[in-house]
Coordinates of C-alpha atoms in Angstrom, one line a residue:
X883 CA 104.7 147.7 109.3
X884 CA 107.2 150.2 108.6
X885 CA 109.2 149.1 112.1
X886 CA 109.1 145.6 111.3
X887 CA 110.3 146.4 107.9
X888 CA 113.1 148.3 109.2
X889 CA 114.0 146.0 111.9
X890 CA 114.3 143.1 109.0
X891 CA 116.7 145.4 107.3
X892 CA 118.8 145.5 110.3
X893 CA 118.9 142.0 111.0
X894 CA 119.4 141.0 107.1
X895 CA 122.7 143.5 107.3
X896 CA 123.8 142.7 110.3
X897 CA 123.9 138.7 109.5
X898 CA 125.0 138.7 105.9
X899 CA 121.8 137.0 104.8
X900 CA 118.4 135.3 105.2
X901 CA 116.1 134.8 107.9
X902 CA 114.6 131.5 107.6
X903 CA 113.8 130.9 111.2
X904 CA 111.8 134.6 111.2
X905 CA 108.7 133.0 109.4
X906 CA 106.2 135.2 110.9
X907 CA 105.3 138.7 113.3
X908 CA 103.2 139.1 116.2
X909 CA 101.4 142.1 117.2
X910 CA 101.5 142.9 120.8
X911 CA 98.8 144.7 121.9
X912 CA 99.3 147.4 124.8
X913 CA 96.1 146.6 126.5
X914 CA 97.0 142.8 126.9
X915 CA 99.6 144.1 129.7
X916 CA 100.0 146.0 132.6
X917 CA 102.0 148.8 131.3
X918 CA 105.5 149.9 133.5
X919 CA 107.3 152.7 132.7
X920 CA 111.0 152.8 133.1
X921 CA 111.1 154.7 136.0
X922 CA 108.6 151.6 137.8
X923 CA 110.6 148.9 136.3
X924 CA 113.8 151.0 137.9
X925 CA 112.1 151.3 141.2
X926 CA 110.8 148.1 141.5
X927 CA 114.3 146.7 141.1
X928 CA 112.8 143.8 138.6
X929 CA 115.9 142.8 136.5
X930 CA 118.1 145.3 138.0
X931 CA 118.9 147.3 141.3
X932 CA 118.9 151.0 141.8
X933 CA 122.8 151.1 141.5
X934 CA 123.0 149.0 138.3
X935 CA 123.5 145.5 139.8
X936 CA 122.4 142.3 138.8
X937 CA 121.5 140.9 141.9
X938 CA 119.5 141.3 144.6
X939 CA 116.4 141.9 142.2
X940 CA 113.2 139.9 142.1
X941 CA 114.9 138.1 138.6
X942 CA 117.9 136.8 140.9
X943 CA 115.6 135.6 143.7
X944 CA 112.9 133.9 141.1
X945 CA 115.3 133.0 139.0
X946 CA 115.6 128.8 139.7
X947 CA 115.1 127.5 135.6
X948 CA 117.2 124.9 134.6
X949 CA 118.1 126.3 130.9
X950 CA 118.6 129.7 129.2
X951 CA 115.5 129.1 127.6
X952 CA 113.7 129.7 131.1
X953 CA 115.4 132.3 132.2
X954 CA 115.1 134.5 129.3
X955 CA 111.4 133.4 129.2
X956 CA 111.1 134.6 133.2
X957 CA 112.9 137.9 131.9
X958 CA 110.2 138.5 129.4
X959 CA 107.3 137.5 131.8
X960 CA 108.1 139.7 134.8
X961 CA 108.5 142.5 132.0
X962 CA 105.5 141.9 130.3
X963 CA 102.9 141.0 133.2
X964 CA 99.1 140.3 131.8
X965 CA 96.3 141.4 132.2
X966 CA 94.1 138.6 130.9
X967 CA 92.0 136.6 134.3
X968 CA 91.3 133.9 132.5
X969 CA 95.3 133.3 130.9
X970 CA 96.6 134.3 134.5
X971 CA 94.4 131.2 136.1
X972 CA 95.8 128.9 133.4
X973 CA 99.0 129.6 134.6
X974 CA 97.8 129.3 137.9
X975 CA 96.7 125.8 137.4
X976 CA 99.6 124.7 136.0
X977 CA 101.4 125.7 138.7
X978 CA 99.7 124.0 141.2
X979 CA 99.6 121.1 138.6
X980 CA 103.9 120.9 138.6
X981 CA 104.0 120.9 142.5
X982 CA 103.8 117.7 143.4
X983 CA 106.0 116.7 140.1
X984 CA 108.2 119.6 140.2
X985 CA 111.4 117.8 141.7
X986 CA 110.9 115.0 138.8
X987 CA 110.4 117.7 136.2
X988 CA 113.5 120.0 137.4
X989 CA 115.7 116.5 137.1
X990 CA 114.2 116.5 133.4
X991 CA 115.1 120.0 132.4
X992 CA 118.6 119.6 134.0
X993 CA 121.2 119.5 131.0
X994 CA 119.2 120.3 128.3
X995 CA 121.1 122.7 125.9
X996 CA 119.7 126.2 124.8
X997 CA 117.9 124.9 121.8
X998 CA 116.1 128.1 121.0
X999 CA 119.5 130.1 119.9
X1000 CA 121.1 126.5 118.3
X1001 CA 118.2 126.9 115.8
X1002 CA 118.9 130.6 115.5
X1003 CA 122.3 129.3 114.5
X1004 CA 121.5 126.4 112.3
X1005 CA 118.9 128.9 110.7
X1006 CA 121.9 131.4 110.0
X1007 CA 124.7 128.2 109.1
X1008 CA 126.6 129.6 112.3
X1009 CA 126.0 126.5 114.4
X1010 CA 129.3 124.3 115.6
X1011 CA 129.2 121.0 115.5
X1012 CA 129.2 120.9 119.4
X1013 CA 125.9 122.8 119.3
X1014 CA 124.4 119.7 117.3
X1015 CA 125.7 117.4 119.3
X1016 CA 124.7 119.1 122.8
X1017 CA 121.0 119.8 120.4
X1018 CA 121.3 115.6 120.1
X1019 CA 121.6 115.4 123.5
X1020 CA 118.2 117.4 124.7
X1021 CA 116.3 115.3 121.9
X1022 CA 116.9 112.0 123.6
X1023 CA 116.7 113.4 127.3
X1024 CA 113.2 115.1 126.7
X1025 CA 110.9 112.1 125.7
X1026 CA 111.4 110.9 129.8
X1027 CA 110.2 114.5 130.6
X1028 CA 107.3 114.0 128.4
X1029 CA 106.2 111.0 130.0
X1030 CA 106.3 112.4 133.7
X1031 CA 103.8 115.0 132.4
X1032 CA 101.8 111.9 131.0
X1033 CA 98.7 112.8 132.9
X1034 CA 98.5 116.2 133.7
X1035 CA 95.2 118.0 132.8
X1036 CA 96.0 121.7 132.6
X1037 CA 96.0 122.5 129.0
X1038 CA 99.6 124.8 129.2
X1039 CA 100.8 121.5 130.3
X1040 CA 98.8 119.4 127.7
X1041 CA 100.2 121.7 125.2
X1042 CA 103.8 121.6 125.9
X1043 CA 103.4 117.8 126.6
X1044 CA 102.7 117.6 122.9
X1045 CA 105.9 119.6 121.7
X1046 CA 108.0 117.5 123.4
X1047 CA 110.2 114.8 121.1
X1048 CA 109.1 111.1 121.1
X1049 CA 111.9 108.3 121.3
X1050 CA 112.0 108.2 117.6
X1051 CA 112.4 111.7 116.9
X1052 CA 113.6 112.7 113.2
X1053 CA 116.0 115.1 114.2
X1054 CA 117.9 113.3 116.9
X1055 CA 118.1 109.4 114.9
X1056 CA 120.0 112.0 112.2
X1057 CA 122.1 113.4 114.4
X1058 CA 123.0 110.3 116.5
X1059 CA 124.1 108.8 112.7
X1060 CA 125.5 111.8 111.5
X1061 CA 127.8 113.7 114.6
X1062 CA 130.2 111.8 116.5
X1063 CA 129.3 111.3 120.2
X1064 CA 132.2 113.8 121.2
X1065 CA 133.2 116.2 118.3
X1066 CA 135.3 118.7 117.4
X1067 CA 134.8 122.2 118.4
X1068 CA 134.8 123.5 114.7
X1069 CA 134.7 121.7 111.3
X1070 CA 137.7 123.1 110.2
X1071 CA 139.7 120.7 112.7
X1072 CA 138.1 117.4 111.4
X1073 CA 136.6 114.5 113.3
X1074 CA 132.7 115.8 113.7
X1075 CA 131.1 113.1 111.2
X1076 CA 130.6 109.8 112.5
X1077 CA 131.8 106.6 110.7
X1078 CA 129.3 104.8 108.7
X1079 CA 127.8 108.0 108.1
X1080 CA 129.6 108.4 104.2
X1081 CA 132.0 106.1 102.6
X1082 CA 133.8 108.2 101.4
X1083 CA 135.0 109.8 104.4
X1084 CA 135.5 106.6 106.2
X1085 CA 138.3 105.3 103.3
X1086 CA 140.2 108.3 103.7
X1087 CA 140.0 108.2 107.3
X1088 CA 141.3 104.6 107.4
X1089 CA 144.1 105.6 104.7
X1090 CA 145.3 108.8 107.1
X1091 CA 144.9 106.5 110.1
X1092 CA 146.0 103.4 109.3
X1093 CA 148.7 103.9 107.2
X1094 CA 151.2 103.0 109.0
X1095 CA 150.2 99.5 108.9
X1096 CA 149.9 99.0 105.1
X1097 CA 153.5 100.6 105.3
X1098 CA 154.9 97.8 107.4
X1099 CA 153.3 95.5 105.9
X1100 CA 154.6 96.4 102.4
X1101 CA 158.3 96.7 104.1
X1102 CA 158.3 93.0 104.9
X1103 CA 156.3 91.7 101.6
X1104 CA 159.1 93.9 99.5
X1105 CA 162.3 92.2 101.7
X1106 CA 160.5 88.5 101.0
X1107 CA 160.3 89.4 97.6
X1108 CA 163.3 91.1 96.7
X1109 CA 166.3 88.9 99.5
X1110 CA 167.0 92.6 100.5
X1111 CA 167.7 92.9 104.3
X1112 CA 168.1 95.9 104.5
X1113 CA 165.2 97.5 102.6
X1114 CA 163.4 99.9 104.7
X1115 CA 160.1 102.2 103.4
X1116 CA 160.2 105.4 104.9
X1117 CA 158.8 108.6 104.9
X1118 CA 159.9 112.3 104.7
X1119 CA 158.5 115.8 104.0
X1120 CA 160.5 116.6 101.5
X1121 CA 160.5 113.4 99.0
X1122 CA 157.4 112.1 100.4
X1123 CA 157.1 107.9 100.6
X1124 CA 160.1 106.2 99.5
X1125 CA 162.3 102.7 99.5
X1126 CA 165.7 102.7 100.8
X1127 CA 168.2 99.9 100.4
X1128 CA 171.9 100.0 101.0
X1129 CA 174.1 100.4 98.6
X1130 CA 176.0 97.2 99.0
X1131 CA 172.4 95.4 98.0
X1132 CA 171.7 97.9 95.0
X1133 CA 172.2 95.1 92.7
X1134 CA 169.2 93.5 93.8
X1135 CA 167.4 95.6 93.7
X1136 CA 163.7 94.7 90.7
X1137 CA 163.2 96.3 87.7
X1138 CA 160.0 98.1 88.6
X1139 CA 162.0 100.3 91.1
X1140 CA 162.4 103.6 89.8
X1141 CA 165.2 105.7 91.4
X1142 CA 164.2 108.9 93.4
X1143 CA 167.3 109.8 95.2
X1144 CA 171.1 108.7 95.8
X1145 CA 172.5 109.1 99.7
X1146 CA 176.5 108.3 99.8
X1147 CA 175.4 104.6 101.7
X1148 CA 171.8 104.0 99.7
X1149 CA 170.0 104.0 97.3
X1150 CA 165.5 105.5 97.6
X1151 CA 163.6 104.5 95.2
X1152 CA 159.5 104.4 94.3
X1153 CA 157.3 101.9 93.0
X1154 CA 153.7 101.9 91.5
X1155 CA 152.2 100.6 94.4
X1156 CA 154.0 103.1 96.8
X1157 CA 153.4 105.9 93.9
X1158 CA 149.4 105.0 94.3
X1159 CA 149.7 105.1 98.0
X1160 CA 151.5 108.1 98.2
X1161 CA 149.0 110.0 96.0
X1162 CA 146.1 108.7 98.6
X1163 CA 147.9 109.2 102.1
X1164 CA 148.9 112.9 101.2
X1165 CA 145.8 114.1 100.2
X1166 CA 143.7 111.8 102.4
X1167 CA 143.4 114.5 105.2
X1168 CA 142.7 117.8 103.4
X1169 CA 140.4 115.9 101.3
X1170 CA 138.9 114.2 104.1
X1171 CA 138.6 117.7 106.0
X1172 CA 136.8 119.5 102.4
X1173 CA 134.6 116.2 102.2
X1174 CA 133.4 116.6 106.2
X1175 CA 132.6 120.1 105.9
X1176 CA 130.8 119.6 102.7
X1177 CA 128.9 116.8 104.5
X1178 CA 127.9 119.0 107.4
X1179 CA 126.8 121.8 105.4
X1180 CA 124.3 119.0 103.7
X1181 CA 123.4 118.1 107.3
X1182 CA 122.7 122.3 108.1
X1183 CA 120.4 121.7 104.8
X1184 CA 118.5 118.7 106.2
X1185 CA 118.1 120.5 109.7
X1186 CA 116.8 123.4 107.7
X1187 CA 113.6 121.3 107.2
X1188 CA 112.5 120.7 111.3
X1189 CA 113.5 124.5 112.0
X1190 CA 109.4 124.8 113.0
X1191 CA 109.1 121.7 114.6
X1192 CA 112.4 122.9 116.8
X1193 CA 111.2 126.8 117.4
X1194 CA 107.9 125.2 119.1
X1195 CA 110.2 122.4 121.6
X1196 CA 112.1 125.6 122.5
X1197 CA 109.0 127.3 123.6
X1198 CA 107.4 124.7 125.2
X1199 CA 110.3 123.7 127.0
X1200 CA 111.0 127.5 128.4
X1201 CA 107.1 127.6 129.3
X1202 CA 107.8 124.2 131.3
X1203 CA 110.5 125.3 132.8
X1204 CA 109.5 129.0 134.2
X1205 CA 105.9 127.2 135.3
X1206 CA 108.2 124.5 137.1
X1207 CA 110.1 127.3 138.7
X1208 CA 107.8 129.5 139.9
X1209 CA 105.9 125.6 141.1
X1210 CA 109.2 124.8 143.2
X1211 CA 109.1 128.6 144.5
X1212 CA 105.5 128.4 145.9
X1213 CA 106.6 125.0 147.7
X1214 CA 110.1 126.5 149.1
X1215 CA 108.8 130.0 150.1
X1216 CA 105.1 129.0 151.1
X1217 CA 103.4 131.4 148.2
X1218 CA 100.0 131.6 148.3
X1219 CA 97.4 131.0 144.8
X1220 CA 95.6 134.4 144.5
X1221 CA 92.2 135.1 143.3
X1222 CA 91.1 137.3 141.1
X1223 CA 88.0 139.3 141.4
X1224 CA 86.7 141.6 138.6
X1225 CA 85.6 144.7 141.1
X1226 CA 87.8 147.1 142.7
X1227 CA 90.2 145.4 145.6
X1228 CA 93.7 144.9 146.9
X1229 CA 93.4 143.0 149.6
X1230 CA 96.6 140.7 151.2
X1231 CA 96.5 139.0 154.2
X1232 CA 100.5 138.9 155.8
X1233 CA 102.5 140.4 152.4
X1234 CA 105.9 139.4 152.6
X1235 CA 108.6 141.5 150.0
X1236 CA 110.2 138.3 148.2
X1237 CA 113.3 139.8 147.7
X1238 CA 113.9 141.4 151.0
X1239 CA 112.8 138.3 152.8
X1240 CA 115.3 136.7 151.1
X1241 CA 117.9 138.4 152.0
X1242 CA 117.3 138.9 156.1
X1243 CA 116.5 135.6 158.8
X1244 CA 113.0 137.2 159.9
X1245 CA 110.7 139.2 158.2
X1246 CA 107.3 140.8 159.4
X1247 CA 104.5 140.6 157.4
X1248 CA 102.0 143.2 156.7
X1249 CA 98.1 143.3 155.1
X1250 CA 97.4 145.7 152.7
X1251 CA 93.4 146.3 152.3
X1252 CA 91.9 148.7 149.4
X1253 CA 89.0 148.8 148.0
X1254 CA 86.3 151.3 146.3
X1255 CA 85.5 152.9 149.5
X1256 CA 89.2 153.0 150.3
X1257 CA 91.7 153.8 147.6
X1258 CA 94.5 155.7 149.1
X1259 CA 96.6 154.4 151.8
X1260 CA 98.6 157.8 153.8
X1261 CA 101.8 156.2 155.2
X1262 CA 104.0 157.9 157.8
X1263 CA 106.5 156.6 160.3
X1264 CA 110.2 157.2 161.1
X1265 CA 113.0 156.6 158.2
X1266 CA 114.0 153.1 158.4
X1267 CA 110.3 151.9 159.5
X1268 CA 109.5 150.1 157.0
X1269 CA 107.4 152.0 154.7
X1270 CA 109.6 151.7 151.2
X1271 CA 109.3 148.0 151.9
X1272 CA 105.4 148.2 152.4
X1273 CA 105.1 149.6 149.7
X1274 CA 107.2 147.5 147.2
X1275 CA 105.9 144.5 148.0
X1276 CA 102.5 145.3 147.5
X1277 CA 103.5 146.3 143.5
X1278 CA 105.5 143.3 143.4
X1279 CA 102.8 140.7 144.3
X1280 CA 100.7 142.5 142.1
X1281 CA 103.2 142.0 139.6
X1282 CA 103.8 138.2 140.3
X1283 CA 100.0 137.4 140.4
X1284 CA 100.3 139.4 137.0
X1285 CA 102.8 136.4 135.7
X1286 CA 100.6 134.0 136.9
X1287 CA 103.0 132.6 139.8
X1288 CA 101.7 131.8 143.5
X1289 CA 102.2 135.4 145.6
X1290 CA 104.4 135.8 149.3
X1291 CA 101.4 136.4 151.0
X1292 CA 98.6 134.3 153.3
X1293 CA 96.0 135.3 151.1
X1294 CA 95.8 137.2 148.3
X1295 CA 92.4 138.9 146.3
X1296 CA 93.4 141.6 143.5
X1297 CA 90.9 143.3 141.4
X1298 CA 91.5 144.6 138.1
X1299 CA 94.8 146.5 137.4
X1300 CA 96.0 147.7 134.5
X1301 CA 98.8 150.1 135.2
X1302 CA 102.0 150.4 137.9
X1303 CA 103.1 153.7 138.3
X1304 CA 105.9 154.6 141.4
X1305 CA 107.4 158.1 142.3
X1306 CA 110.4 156.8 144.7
X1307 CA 114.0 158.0 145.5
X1308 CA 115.7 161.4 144.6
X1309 CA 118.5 161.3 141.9
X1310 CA 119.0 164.3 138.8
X1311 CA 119.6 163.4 135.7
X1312 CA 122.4 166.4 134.9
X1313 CA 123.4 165.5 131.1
X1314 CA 119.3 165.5 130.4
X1315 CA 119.7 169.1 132.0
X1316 CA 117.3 167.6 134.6
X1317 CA 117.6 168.4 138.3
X1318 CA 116.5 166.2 141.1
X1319 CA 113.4 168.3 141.9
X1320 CA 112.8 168.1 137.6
X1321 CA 113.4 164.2 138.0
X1322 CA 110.6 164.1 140.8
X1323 CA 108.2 167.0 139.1
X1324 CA 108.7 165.0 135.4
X1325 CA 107.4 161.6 136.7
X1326 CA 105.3 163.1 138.9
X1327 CA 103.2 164.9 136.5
X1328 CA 103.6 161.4 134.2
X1329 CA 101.6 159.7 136.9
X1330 CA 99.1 162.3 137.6
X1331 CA 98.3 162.4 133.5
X1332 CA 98.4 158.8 133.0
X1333 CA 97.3 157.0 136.0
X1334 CA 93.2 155.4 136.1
X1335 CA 91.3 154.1 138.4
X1336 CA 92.8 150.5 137.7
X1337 CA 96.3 151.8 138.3
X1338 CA 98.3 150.8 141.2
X1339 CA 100.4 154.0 142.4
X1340 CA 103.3 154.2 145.1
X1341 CA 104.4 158.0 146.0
X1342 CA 106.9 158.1 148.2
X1343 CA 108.0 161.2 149.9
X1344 CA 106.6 164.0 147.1
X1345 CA 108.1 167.0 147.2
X1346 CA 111.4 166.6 149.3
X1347 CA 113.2 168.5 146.6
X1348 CA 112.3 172.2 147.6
X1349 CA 111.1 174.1 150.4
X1350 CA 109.2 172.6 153.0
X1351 CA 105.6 174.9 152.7
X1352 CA 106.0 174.3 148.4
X1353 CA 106.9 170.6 149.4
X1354 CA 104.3 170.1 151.6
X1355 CA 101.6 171.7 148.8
X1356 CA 102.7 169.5 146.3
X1357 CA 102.2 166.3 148.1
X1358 CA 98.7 167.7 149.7
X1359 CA 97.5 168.6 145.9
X1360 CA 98.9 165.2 145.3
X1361 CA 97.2 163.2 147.3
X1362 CA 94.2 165.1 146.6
X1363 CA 94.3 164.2 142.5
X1364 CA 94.8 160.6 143.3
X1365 CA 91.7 160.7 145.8
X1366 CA 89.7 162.2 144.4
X1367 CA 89.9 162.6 140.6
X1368 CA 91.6 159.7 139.7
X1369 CA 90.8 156.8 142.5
X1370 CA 93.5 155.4 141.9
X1371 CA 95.1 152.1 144.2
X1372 CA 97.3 154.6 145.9
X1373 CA 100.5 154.1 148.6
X1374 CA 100.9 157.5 149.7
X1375 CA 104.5 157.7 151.6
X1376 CA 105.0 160.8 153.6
X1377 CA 106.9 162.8 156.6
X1378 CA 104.8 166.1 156.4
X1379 CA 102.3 165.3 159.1
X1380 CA 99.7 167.8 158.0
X1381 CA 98.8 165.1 155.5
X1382 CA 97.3 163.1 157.7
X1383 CA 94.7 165.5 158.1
X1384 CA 93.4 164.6 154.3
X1385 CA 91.2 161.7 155.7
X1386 CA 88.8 163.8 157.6
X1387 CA 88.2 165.9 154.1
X1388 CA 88.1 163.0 151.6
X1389 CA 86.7 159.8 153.0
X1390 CA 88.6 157.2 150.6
X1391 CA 91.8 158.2 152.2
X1392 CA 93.0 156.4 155.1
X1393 CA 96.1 156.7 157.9
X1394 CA 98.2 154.1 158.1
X1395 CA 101.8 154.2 160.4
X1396 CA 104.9 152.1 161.1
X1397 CA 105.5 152.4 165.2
X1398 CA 108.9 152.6 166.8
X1399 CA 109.7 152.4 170.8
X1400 CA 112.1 155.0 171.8
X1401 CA 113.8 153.9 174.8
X1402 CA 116.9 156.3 176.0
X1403 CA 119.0 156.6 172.9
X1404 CA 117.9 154.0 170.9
X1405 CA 114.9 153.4 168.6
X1406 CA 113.2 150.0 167.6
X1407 CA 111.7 149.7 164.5
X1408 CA 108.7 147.4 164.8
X1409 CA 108.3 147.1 160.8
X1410 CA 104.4 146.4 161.5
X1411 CA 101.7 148.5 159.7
X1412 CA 98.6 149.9 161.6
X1413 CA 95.8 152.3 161.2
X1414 CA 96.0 155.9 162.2
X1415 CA 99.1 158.5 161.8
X1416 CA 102.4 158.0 163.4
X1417 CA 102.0 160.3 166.7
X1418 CA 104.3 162.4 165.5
X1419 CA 106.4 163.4 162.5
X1420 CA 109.3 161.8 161.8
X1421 CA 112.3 163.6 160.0

């Protein structure tokens, strides 16, 4: 309470005001995800690579969603994976639900705005009139999407079926009456309210506008009336409206004319009517401009009224649109539906690392098979082998079965995990005082207090950052924790080849290598995993 309560604070200082979109808070529990620590999210390159970079990460390769709304909704997903079966398999089923309609559904989604931050803005009286107007726009594109999900049957699709806008949506009939089809880009400039829409606005609109007309035709009334030829009405800054006649025809000039300044040839003058005219024309645009911003803040006020209604279309149409992605991503990249079972396994049949196979032309598949009787994987090979790889993509099916999207795999049956821990890579952390063999030592020991038996943990090369005998002790007691005290779903990355003696003491451990052919000076890497060690180790 006393977080959310500062956090308001904050916001309410920050935005000079209320929150009237911010109607309520939800808890989130720990336990309803699988909990990554920053050094895992890091590793795992999710939303970021190792050297800061937006892209190549698994964000940038999943990352298909029409709108903002998706995308930041993808984000939040892939950083918040669950741990709920039965929520997972509703996701599951709507993906396999928007397969077949995916293409018809991605046409849908294409164009519509970022309605979740315009009703931040209308909520805060920030929003530009272009924001209404592109807000307009989504309303009377989304009732077609609605009726291509017409008979789907999976109830996250039911229920953002029911969020969508009908034809006769409130919101967008106001708009389409109050906003011109192409406004300004502030209010300040004029010409965001559409005719009809007020009066008011429109008799000072045709009075700026059309002036010009009533000018001309007063001109040629006034030189019927009056014989002069040569009366002109005219216009300047500094006198404003005026009649000028020559002086030669001064004498003919009516009564009602009232003189307003002398020129050495003619004569101005003013009349009542011109007088009344005058008074309108000058003040037609600044009041026209006061009267259009005081209608749109009254339209901010109506808006103020569907700010629910509006919160719930933005969810349901980021929901639709990350479902639809990770739908089009199963068809593109052949995932696979996993299953989940609720006993100890980790089994994939051909694992493919998305991002990785996205970025080469061929990439070799590997299984992965754990289970209570075999919990820790030892891997060895030569640098370069593959083993990094391995390992990541076993985590980051995990995590994309843990989203509820379709996995790069042939098959795919995963038990109950409710932690990702990884130990990869050597860097220091020199302002923390930290150095690299800290860094490894630090989240080493993190791990080794934290993980359970429903953890999924990837070592990699433990110990590399002292001697070799301390090194090698390290990783052995390592191993040995994970083995046998914890059980955790282990990858176990190594080069000291003693390790591989571990299976024939603990009998959940078990060798697995990535082979390369030496021939002359070369070596070939043949990226495949197999049981046993490597035949020999690898520096």
């Amino acid at each position: 309470l006393g977080a959310a309560g500062a956090l308001f604070h904050y916001v309410k200082q920050t935005q000079n005001g209320a929150l009237p979109h911010i109607d309520s808070l939800t808890v989130e529990s720990v336990s309803a995800y699988i909990q990554m620590d920053a050094a895992t999210r890091r590793n795992l390159e999710l939303t970021e690579t190792l050297r800061g970079e937006r892209a190549p990460t698994l964000f940038s390769v999943l990352d298909q969603c029409a709108t903002g709304m998706g995308s930041r909704l993808l984000r939040y997903w892939l950083h918040h994976p669950l741990r709920d079966h039965d929520h997972l398999r509703q996701r599951q089923q709507a993906v396999a639900e928007l397969m077949p309609l995916s293409a018809q559904v991605a046409e849908g989604l294409q164009g519509i705005a970022d309605i979740e931050r315009i009703t931040a803005r209308i909520a805060l009286r920030s929003a530009r009139p272009r924001d209404l107007a592109s807000l307009r726009h989504s309303l009377q594109r989304l009732p077609a999407l609605a009726t291509s999900l017409a008979t789907v049957a999976s109830p996250l699709l039911q229920h953002c079926r029911r969020q969508l806008p009908t034809v006769d949506c409130p919101v967008a009939t106001l708009l389409a009456y109050a906003i011109l089809p192409e406004p300004a880009a502030l209010v300040r400039e004029g010409g965001v309210i559409a005719e009809g829409y007020a009066a008011e606005l429109d008799e000072l609109r045709n009075i700026e506008h059309h002036g010009g007309e009533f000018l001309a035709e007063l001109e040629e009334r006034e030189r019927s009336r009056t014989g002069i030829s040569t009366l002109k009405v005219e216009y300047n800054r500094v006198h404003g409206f005026y009649i000028e006649v020559s002086r030669a025809q001064a004498d003919k000039v009516p009564a009602e004319y009232r003189r307003r300044q002398t020129l050495k040839n003619a004569e101005r003058y003013i009349t009542p009517e011109l007088k009344a005219f005058e008074d309108k024309a000058l003040s037609a645009r600044d009041r026209a401009l006061a009267l259009e911003k005081q209608l749109y803040e009254q339209l901010l006020d109506q808006l103020m009224t569907h700010l629910e209604s509006l919160k719930a279309l933005a969810q349901a149409v980021a929901a639709l649109d990350v479902l639809n992605t990770l739908a089009q991503l199963a068809q593109q990249q052949h995932y696979v539906c996993p299953e989940f079972v609720p006993y100890a396994c980790l089994a994939l049949r051909a694992g493919r690392h998305p991002v990785v196979e996205a970025q080469v032309s061929q990439f070799v598949p590997n299984d992965c098979d754990l289970h209570a009787g075999r919990k820790l994987l030892l891997v060895t090979g030569p640098n370069m082998g593959g083993k990094s790889t391995y390992m990541r993509q076993v985590a980051l099916i995990v995590l994309l079965a843990h989203i509820g999207s379709f996995v790069p795999a042939e098959a795919a049956v995963i038990g109950r995990v409710e932690r990702i821990f990884t130990r990869i890579g050597a860097s220091d952390d020199l302002a923390g005082g930290r150095s690299t063999f800290m860094v490894e030592m630090t989240e080493t020991a993190n791990i080794l207090h934290n993980a359970t038996e429903q953890s999924l943990v990837l070592m990699d090369e433990i110990g590399r950052g002292t001697s070799t005998y301390d090194g090698l002790s390290l990783a052995w007691a390592c191993a040995e924790q994970l083995a046998k005290k914890i059980n955790a779903y282990t990858l176990f990355a190594t080069h000291y080849f003693e390790l591989t003696q571990l299976p024939e003491q603990q009998s959940n451990i078990t060798n697995v290598h990535f082979d390369a052919i030496e021939h002359g000076d070369t070596v070939a890497f043949m990226h495949t995993v197999q049981d046993g060690a490597a035949n020999r180790s690898y520096g």
